[in-house]
Tab-separated table of N, CA, C and O in Angstrom:
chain	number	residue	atom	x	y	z
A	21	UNK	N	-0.295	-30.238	66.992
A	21	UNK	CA	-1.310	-30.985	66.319
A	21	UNK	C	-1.397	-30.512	64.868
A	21	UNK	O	-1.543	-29.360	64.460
A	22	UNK	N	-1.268	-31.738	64.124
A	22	UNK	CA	-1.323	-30.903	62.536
A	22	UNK	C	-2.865	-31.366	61.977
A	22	UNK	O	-3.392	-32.476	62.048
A	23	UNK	N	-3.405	-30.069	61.381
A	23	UNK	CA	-4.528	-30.088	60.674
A	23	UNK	C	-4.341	-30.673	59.440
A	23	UNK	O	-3.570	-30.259	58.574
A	24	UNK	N	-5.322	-32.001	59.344
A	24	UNK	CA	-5.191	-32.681	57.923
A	24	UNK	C	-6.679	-32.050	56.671
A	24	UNK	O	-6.939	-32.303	55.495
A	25	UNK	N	-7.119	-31.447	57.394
A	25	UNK	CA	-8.354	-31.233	56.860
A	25	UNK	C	-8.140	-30.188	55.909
A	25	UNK	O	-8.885	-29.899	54.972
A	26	UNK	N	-7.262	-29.746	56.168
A	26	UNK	CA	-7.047	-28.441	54.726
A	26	UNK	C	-5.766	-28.711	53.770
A	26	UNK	O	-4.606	-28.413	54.055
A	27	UNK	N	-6.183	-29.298	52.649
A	27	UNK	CA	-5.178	-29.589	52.012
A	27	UNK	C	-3.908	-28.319	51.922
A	27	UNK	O	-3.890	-27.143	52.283
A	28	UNK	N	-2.687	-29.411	51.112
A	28	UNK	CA	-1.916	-28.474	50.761
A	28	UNK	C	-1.770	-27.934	49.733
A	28	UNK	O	-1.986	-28.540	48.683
A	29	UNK	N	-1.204	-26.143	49.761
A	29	UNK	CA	-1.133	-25.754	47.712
A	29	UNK	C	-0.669	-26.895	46.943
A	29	UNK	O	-1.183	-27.421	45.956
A	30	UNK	N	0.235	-27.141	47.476
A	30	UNK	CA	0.441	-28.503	45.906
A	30	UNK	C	-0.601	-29.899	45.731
A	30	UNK	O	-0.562	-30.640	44.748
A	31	UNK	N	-1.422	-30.054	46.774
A	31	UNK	CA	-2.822	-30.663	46.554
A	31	UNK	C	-3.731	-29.845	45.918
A	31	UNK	O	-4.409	-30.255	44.976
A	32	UNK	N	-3.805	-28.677	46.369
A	32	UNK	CA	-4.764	-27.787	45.787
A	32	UNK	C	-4.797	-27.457	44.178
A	32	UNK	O	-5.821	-27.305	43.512
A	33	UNK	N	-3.378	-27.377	43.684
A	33	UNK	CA	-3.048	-27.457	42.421
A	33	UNK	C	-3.300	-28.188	41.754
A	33	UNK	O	-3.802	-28.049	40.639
A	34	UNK	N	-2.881	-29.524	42.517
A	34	UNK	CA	-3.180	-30.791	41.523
A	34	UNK	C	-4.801	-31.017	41.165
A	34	UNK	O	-5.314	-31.268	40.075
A	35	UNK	N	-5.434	-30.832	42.511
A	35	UNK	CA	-6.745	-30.978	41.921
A	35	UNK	C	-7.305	-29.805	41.084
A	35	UNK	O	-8.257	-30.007	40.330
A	36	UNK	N	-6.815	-28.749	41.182
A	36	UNK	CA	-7.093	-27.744	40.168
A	36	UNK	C	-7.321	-28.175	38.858
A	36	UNK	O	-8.394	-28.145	38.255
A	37	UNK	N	-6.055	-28.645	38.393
A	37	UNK	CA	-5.412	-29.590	36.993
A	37	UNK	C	-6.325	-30.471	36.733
A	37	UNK	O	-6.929	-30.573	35.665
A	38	UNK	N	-6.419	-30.934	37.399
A	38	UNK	CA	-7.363	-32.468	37.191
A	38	UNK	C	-8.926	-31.898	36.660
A	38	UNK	O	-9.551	-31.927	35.600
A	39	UNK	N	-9.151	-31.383	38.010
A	39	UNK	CA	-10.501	-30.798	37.227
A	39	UNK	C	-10.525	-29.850	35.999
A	39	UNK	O	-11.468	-30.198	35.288
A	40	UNK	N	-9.734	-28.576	35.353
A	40	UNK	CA	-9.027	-28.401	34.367
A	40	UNK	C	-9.584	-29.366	33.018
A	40	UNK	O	-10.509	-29.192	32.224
A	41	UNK	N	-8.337	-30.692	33.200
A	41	UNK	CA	-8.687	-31.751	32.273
A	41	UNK	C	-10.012	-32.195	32.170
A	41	UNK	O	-10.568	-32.567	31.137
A	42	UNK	N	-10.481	-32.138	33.287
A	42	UNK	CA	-11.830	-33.142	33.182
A	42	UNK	C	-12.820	-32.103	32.872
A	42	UNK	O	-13.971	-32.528	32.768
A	43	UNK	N	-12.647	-30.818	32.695
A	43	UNK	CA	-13.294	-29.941	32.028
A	43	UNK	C	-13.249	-29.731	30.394
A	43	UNK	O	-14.140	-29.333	29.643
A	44	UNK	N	-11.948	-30.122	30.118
A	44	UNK	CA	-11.523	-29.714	28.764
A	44	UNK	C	-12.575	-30.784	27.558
A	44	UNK	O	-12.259	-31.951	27.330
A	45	UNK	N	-13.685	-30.178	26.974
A	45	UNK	CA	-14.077	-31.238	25.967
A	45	UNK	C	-13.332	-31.328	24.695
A	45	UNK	O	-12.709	-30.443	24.109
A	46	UNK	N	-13.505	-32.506	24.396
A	46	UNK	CA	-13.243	-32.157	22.591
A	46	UNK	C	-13.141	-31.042	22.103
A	46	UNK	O	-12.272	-30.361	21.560
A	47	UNK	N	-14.903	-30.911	22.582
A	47	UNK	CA	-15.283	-29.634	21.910
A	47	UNK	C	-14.671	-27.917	22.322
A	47	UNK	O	-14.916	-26.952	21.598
A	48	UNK	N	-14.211	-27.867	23.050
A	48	UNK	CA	-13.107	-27.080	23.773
A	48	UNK	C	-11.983	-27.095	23.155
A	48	UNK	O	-11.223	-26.129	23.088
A	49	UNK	N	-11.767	-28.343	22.587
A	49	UNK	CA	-10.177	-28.310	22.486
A	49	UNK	C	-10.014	-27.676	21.092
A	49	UNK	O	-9.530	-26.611	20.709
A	50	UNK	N	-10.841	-29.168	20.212
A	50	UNK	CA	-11.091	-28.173	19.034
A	50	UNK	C	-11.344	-26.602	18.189
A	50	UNK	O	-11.011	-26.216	17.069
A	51	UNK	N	-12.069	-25.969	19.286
A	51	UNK	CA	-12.468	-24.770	18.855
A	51	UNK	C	-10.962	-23.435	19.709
A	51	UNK	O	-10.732	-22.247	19.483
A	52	UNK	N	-10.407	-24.286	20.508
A	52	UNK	CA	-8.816	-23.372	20.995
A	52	UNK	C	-7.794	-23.476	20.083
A	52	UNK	O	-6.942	-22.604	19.913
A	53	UNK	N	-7.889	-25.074	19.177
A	53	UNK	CA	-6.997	-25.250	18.227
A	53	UNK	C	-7.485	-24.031	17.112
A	53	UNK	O	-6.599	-23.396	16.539
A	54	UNK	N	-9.075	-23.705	16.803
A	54	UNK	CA	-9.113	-23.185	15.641
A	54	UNK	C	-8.865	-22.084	15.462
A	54	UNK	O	-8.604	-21.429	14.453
A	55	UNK	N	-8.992	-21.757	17.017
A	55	UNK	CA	-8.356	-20.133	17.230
A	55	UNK	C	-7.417	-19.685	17.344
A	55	UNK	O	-7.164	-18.497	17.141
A	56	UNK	N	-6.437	-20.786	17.808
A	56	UNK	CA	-4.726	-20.486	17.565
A	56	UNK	C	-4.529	-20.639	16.030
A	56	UNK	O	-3.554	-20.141	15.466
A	57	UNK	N	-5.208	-21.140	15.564
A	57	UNK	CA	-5.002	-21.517	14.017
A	57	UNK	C	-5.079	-19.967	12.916
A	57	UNK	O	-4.322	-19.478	12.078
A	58	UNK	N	-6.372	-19.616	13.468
A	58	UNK	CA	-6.759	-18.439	13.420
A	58	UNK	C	-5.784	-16.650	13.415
A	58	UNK	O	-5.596	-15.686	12.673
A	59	UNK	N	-5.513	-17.037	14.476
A	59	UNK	CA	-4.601	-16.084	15.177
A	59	UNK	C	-2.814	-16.413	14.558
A	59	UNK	O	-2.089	-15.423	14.458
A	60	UNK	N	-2.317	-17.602	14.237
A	60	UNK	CA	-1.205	-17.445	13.348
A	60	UNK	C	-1.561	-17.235	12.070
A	60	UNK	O	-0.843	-16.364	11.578
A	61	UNK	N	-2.524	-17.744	11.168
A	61	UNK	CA	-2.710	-17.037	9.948
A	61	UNK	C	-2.982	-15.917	10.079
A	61	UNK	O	-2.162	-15.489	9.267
A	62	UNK	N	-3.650	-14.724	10.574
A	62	UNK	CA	-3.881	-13.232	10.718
A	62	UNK	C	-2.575	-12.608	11.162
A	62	UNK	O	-2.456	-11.439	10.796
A	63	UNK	N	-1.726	-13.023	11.750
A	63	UNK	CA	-0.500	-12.576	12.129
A	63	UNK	C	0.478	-12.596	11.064
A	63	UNK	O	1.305	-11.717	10.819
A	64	UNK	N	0.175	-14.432	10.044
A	64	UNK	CA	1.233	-14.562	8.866
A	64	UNK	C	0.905	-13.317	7.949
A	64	UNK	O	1.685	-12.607	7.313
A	65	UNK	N	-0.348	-13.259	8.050
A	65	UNK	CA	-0.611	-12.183	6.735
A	65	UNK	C	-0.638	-10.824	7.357
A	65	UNK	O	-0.936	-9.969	6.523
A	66	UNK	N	-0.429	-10.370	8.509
A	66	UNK	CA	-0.092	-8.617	8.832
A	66	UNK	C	1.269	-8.775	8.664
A	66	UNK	O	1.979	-7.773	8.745
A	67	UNK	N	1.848	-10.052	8.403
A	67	UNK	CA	3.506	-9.778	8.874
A	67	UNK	C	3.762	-9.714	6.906
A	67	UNK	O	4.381	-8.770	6.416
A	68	UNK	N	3.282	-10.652	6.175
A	68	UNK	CA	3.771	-10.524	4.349
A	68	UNK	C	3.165	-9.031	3.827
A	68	UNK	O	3.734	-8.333	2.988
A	69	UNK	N	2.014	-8.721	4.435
A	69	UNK	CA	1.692	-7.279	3.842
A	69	UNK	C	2.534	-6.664	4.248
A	69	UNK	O	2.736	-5.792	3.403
A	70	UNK	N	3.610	-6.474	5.540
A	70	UNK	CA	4.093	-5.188	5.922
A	70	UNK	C	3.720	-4.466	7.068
A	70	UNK	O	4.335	-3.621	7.719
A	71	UNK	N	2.370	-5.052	7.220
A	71	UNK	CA	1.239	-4.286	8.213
A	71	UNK	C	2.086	-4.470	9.253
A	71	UNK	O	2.819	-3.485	9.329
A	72	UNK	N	2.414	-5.556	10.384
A	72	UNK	CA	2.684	-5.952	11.261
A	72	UNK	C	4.253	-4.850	11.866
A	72	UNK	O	4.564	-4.534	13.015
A	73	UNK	N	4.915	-4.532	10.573
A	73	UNK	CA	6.145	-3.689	10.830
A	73	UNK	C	5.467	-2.545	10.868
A	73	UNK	O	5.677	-1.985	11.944
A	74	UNK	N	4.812	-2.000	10.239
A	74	UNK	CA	3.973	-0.641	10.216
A	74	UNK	C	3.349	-0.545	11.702
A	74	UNK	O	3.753	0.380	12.407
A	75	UNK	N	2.460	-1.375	12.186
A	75	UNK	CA	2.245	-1.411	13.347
A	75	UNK	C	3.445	-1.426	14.224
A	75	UNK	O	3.562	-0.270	14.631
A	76	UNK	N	4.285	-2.079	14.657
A	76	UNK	CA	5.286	-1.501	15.689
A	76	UNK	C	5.959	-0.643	15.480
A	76	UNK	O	6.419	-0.192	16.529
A	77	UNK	N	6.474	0.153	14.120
A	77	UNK	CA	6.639	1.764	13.882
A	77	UNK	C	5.908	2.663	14.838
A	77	UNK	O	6.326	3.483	15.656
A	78	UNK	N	4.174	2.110	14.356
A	78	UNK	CA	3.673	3.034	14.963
A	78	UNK	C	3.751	3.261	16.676
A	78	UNK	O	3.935	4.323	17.271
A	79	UNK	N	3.536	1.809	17.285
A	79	UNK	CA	3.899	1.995	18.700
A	79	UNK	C	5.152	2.510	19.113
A	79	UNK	O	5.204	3.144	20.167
A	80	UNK	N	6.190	2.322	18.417
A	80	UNK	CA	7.785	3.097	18.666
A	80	UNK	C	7.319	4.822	18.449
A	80	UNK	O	7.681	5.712	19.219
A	81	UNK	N	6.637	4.985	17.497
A	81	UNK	CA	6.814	6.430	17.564
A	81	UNK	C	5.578	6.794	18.581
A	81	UNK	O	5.701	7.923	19.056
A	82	UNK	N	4.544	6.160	18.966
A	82	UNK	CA	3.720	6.710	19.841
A	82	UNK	C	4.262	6.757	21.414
A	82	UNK	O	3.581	7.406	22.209
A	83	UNK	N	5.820	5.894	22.029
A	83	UNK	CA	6.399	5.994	22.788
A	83	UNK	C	7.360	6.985	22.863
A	83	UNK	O	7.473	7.569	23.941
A	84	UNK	N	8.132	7.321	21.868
A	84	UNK	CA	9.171	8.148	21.945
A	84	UNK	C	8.263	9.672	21.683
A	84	UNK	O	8.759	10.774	21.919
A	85	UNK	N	6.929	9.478	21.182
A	85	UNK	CA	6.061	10.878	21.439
A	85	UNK	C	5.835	11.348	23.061
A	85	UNK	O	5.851	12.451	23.609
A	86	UNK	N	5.611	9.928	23.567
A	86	UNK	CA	4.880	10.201	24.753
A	86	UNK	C	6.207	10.433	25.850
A	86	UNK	O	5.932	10.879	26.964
A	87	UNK	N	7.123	10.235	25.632
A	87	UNK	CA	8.938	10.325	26.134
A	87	UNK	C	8.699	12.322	25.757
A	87	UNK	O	8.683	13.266	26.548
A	88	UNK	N	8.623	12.305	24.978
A	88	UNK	CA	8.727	14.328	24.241
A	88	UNK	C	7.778	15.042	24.824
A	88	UNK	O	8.069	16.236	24.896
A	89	UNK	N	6.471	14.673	25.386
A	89	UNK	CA	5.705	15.222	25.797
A	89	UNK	C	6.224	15.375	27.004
A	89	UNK	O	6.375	16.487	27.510
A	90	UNK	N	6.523	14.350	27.539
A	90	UNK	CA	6.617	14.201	29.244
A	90	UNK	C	8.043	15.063	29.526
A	90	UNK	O	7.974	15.907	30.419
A	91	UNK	N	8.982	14.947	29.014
A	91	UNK	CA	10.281	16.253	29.118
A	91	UNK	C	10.005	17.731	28.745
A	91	UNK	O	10.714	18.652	29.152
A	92	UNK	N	8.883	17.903	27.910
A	92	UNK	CA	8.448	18.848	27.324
A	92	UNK	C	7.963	19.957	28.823
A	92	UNK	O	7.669	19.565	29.952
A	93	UNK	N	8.027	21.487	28.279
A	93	UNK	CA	7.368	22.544	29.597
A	93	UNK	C	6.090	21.895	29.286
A	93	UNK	O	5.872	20.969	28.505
A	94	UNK	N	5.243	22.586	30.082
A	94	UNK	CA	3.780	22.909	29.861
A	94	UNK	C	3.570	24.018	29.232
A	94	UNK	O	4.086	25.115	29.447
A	95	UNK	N	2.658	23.665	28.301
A	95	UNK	CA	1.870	24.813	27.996
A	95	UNK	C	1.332	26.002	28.307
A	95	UNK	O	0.535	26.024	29.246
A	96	UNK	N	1.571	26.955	27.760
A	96	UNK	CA	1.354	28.359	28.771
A	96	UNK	C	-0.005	28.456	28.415
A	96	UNK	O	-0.596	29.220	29.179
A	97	UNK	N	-0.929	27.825	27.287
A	97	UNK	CA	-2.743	28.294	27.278
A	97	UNK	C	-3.010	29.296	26.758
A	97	UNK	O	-2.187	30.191	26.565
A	98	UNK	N	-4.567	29.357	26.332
A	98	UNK	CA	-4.525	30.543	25.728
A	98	UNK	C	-4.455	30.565	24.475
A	98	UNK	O	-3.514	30.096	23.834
A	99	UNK	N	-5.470	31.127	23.988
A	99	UNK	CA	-5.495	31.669	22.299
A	99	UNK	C	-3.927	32.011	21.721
A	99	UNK	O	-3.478	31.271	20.846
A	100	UNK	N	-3.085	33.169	22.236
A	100	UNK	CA	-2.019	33.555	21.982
A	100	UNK	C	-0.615	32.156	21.687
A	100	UNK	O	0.089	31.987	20.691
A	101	UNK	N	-0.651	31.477	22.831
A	101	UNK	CA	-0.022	30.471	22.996
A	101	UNK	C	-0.132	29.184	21.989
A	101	UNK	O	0.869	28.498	21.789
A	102	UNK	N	-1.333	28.892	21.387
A	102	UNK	CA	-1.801	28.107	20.385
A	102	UNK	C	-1.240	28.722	18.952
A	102	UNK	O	-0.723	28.023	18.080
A	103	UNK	N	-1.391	29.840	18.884
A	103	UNK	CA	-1.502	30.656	17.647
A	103	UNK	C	0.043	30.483	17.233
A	103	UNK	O	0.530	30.378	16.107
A	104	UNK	N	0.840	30.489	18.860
A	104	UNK	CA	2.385	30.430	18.729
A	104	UNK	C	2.817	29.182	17.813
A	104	UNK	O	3.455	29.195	16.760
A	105	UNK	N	2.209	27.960	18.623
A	105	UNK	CA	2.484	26.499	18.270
A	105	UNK	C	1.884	26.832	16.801
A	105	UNK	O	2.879	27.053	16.110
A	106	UNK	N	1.057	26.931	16.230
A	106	UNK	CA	0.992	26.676	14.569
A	106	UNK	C	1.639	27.504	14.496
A	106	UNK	O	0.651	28.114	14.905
A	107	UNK	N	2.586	28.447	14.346
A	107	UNK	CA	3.705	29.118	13.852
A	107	UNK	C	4.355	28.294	13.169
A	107	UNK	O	4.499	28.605	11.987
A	108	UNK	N	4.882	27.170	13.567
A	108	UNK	CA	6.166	26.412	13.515
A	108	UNK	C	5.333	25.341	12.753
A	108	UNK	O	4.306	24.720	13.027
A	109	UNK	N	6.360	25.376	11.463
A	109	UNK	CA	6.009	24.383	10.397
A	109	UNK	C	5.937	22.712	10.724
A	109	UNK	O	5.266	21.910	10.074
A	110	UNK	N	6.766	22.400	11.852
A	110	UNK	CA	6.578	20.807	12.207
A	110	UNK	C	5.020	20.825	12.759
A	110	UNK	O	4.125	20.043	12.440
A	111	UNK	N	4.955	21.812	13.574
A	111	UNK	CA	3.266	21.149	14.200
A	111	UNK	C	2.142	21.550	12.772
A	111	UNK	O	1.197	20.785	12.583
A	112	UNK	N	2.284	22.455	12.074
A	112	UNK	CA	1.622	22.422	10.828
A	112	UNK	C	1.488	21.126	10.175
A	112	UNK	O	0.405	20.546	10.105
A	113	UNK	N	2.448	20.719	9.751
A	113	UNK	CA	3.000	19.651	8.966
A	113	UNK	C	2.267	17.953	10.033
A	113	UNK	O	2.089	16.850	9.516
A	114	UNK	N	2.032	18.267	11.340
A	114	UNK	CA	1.704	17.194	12.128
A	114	UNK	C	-0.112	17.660	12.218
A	114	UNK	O	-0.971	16.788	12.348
A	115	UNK	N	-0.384	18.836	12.145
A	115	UNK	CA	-1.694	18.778	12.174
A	115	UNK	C	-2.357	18.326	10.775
A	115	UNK	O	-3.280	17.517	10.697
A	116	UNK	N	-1.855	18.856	9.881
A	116	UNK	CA	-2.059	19.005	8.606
A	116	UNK	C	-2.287	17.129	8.300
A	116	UNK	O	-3.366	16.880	7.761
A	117	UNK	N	-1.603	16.183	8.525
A	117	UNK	CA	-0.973	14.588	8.815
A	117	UNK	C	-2.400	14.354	9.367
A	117	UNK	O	-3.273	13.928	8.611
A	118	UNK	N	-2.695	14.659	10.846
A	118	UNK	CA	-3.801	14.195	11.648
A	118	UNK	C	-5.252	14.256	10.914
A	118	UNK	O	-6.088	13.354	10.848
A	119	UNK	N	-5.328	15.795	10.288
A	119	UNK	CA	-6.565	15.790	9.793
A	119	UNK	C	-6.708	14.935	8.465
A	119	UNK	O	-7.499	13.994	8.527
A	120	UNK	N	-6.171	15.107	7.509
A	120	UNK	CA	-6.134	13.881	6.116
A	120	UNK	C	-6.169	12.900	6.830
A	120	UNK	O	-6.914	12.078	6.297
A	121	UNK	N	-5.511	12.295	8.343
A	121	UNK	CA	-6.050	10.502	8.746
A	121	UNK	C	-7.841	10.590	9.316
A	121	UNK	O	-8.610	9.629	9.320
A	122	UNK	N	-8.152	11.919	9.731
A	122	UNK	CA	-9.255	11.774	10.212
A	122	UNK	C	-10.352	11.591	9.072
A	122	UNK	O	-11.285	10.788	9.097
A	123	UNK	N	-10.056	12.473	8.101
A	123	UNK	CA	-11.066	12.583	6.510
A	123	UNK	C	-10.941	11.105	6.351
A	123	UNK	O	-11.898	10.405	6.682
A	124	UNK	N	-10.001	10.637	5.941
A	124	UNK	CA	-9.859	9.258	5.167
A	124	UNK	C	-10.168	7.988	6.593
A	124	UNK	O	-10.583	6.903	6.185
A	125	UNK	N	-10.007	8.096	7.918
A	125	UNK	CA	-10.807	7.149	8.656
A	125	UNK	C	-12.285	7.726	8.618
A	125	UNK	O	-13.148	6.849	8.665
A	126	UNK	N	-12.828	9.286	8.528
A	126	UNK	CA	-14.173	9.312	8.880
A	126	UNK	C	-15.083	8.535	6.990
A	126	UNK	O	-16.251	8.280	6.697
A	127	UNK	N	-13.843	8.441	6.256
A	127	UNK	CA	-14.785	8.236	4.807
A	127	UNK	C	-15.027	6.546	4.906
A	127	UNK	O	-15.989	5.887	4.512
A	128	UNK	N	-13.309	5.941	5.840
A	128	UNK	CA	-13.688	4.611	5.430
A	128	UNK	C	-14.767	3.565	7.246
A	128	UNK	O	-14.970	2.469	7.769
A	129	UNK	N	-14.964	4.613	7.330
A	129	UNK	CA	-15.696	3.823	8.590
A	129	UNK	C	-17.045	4.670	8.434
A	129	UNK	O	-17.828	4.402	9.345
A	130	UNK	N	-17.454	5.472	7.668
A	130	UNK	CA	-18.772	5.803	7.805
A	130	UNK	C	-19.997	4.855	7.178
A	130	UNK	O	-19.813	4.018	6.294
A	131	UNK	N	-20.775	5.032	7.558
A	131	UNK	CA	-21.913	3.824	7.564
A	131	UNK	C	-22.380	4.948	5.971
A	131	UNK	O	-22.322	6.165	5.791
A	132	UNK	N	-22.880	3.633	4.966
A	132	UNK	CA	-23.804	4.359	4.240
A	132	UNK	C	-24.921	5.578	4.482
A	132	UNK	O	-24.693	5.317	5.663
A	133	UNK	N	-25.527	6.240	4.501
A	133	UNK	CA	-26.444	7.156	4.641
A	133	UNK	C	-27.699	6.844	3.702
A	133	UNK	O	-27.575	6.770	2.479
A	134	UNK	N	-28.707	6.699	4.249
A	134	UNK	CA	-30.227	6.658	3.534
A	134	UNK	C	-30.889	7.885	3.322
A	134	UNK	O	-32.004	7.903	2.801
């Protein structure tokens, strides 16, 4: 005995769609156009500044960091062990990097002061 009472996925779909459309207003449509509109001009202009290459630099090197960490020993801890790591002029040279981004994000995101 076949059950007619429960449609099938490809009924189920279709009426999905349908209702979909019969959801979509103007006013819907319009305001998805303005946001795709939106979203390729902000993209044209991270991509002519440069920004947009600067940004996937940065994700390439925040992967091949996170690749160095993960092959890397662990850390032995410890005051002594820290003191070791600033020894070595690359992590100087990388802390030294971190803090000038923190000064110059804490100057350009700080709220005026009253």
């Amino acid at each position: 005995m076949n059950d007619t009472s429960v449609p099938s996925p490809s009924a189920q779909l279709e009426g999905l769609l349908h209702a979909m459309q019969d959801a979509a207003t103007d006013d819907m449509v319009t305001r998805l156009a303005a946001l795709a509109s939106d979203v390729t001009l902000a993209l044209d202009r991270l991509n002519a500044s440069g920004t947009l290459r600067r940004i996937e630099e940065l994700v390439a090197c925040m992967a091949q960091a996170q690749k160095d960490v993960q092959g890397a020993p662990a850390p032995g801890g410890g005051l002594m062990a820290l003191l070791a790591m600033l020894r070595d002029p690359e992590n100087q040279r990388a802390l030294q990097y971190f803090l000038a981004l923190g000064r110059r994000m804490r100057s350009a995101c700080a709220e005026p002061r009253r």
